[in-house]
Coordinates of C-alpha atoms in Angstrom, one line a residue:
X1 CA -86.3 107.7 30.2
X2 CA -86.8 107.1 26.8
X3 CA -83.4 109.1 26.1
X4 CA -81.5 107.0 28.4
X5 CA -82.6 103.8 26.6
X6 CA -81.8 105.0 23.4
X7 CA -78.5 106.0 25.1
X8 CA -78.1 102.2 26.3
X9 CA -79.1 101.1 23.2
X10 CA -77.5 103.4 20.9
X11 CA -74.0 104.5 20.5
X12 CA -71.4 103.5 23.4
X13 CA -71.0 106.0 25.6
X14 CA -67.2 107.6 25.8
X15 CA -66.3 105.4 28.6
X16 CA -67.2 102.2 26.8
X17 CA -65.3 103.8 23.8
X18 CA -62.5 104.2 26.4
X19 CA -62.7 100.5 27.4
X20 CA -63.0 99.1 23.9
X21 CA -59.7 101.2 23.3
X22 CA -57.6 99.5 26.0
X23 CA -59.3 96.1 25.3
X24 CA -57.8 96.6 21.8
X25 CA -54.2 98.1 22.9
X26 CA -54.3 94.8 25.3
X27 CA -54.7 92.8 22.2
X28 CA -52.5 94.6 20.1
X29 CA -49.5 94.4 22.4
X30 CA -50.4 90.7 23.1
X31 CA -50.1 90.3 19.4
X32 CA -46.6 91.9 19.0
X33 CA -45.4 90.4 21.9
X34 CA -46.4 87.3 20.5
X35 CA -44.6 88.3 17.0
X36 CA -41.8 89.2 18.5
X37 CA -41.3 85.7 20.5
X38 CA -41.5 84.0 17.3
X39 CA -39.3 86.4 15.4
X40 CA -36.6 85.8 18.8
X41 CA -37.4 82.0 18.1
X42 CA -36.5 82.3 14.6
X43 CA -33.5 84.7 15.5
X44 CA -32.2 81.9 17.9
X45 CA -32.8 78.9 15.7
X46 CA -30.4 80.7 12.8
X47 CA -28.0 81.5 15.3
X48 CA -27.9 77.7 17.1
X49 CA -27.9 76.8 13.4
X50 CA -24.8 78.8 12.4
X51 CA -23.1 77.6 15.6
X52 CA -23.3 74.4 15.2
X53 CA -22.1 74.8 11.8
X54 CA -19.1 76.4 12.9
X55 CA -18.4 74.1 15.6
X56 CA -18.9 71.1 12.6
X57 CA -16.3 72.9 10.7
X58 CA -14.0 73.3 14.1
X59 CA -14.0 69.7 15.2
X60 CA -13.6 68.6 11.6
X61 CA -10.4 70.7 11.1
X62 CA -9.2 69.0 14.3
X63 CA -9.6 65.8 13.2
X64 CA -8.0 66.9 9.9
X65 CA -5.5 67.9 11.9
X66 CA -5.0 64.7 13.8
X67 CA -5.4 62.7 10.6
X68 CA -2.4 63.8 9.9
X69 CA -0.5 64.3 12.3
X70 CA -0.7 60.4 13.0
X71 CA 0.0 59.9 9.2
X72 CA 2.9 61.9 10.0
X73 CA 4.1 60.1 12.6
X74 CA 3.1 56.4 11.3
X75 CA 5.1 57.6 8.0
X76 CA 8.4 58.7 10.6
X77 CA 7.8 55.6 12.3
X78 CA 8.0 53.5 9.4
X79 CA 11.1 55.4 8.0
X80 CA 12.6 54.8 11.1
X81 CA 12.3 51.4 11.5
X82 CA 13.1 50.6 7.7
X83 CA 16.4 52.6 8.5
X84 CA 16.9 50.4 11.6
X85 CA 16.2 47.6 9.6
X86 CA 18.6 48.5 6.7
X87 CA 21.5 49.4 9.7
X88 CA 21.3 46.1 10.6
X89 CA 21.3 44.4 7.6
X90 CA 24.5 46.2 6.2
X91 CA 25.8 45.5 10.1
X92 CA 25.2 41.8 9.7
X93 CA 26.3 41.3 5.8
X94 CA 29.6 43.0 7.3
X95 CA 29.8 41.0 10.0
X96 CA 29.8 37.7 7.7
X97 CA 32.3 39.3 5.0
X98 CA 34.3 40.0 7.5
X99 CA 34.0 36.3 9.4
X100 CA 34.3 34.9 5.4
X101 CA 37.1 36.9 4.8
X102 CA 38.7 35.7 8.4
X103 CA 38.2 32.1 7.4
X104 CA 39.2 32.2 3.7
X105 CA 42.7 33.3 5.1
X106 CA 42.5 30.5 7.6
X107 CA 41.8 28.3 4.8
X108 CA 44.6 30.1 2.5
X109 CA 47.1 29.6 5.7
X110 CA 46.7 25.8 6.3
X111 CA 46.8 25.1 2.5
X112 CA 50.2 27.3 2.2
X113 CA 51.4 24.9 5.4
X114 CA 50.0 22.3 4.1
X115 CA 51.9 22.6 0.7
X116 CA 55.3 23.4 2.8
X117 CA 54.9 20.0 4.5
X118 CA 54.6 18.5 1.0
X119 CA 57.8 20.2 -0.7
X120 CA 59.4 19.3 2.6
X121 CA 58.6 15.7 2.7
X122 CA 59.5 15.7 -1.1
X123 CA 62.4 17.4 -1.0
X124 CA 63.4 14.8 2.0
X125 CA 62.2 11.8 0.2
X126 CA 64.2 13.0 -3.3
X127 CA 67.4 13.4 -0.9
X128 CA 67.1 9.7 0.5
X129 CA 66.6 8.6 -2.5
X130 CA 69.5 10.3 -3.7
X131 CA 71.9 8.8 -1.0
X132 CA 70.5 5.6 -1.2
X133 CA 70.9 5.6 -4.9
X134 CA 74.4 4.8 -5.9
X135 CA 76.1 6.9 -8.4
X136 CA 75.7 4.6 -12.0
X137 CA 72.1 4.4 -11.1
X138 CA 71.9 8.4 -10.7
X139 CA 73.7 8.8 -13.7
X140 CA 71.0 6.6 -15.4
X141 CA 68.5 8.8 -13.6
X142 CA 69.6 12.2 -15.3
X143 CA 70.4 10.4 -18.7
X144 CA 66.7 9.3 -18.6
X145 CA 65.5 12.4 -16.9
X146 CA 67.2 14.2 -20.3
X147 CA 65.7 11.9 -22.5
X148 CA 62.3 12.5 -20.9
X149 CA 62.9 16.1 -21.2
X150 CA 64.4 16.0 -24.6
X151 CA 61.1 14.0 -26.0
X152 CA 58.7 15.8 -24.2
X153 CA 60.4 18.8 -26.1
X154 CA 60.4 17.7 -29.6
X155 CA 56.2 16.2 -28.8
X156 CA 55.6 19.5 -27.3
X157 CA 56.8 21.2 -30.4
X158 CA 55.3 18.6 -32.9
X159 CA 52.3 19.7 -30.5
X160 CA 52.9 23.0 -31.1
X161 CA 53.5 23.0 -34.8
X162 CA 49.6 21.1 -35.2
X163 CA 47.7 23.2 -32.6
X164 CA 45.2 26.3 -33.2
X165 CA 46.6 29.3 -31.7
X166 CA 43.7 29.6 -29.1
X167 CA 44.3 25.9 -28.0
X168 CA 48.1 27.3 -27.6
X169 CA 47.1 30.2 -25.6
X170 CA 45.5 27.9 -23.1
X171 CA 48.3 25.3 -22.9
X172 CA 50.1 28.7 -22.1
X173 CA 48.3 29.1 -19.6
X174 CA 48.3 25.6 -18.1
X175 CA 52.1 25.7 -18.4
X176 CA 52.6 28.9 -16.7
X177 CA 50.0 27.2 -13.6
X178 CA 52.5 24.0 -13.8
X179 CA 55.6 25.6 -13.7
X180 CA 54.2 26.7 -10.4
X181 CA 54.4 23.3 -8.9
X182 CA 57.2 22.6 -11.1
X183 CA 60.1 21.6 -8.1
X184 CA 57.2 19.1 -6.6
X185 CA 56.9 17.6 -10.4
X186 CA 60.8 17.0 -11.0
X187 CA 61.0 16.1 -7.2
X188 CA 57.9 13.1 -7.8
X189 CA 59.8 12.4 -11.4
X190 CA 63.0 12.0 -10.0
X191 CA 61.7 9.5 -6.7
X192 CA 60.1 7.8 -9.7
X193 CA 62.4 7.3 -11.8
X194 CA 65.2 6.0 -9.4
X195 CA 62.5 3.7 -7.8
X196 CA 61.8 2.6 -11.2
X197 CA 65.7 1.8 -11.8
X198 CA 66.6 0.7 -8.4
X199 CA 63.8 -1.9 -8.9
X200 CA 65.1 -2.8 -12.9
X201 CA 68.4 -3.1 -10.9
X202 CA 67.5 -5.4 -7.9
X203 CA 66.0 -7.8 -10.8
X204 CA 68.8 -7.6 -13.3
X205 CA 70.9 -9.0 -10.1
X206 CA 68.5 -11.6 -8.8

């Protein structure tokens, strides 16, 4: 009896060894299951990690990617329309040269008709005059048409003789526009001239 308590008392028997054994393999595996879940945890969190960093650097290299596409296409945009724009400007400054251009020569037409009418009616009046005038009094006319001539001669070259040279190359000018109209000038003269002696005439007689 005594040995038995001792026994129970004592040193575990081999099955209680046995027991604590698988008590402590329990434990053990418990405990590296238990590692293991936090080392998968850990495992998992580093890879959700490096995914969402790569999906970051996706979706921002999309929208790099649509940045600029749109800049693209606002920058084609904007060339087109400043190439529209410049179309229709060069259209519509054409279009008003061309209406200018259309109503200058209008213009240049009428006044060209205009100045026929007025060499015509001239050149009419002169020749009534002329038939109306009797033959002394035309003779009169041309003598004092000479005279005219003749003096305006000698002050032209008394002119002449007293006048700077660039003062002379602008009468030049003037002259060379004046001969244009010259046949209207001797036309006017002439009417003048034999109303002027027609008139001295009629009074001598009344």
């Amino acid at each position: 009896m005594n040995d038995e308590s001792e026994n129970t008392m004592g040193s575990p028997t081999p099955e209680e060894l046995r027991q604590q054994v698988e008590r402590t393999r329990d434990e053990l595996g418990q405990t590296v299951e238990a590692l293991a879940g936090k080392a998968d945890v850990k495992a998992q969190a580093k890879e959700k990690t490096a995914a969402a960093k790569k999906q970051a650097a996706e979706k921002t290299a999309e929208l790099k990617g649509q940045a600029a596409e749109k800049t693209a296409a606002a920058k084609e945009q904007a060339a087109e329309k400043t190439t529209a724009v410049k179309e229709q400007a060069a259209e519509k400054s054409a279009e008003l040269k061309e209406q200018a251009a259309e109503k200058t020569a209008a213009v240049k037409e009428q006044a060209a008709a205009a100045t026929a009418q007025i060499r015509e009616k001239t050149a009419q009046a002169a020749q009534a005059v002329k038939d109306k005038t009797p033959e002394p009094v035309q003779e009169k006319t041309a003598q004092a048409a000479t005279q005219v001539r003749e003096s305006a001669a000698r002050a032209g070259q008394f002119a002449v003789d007293r006048t700077p040279d660039p003062l002379l190359e602008k009468a030049d000018r003037i002259a060379k526009a004046a001969r244009a109209n010259r046949t209207q000038l001797l036309a006017g003269g002439a009417v003048l001239v034999a109303f002027l002696l027609i008139r001295r005439g009629r009074g001598r007689n009344k």
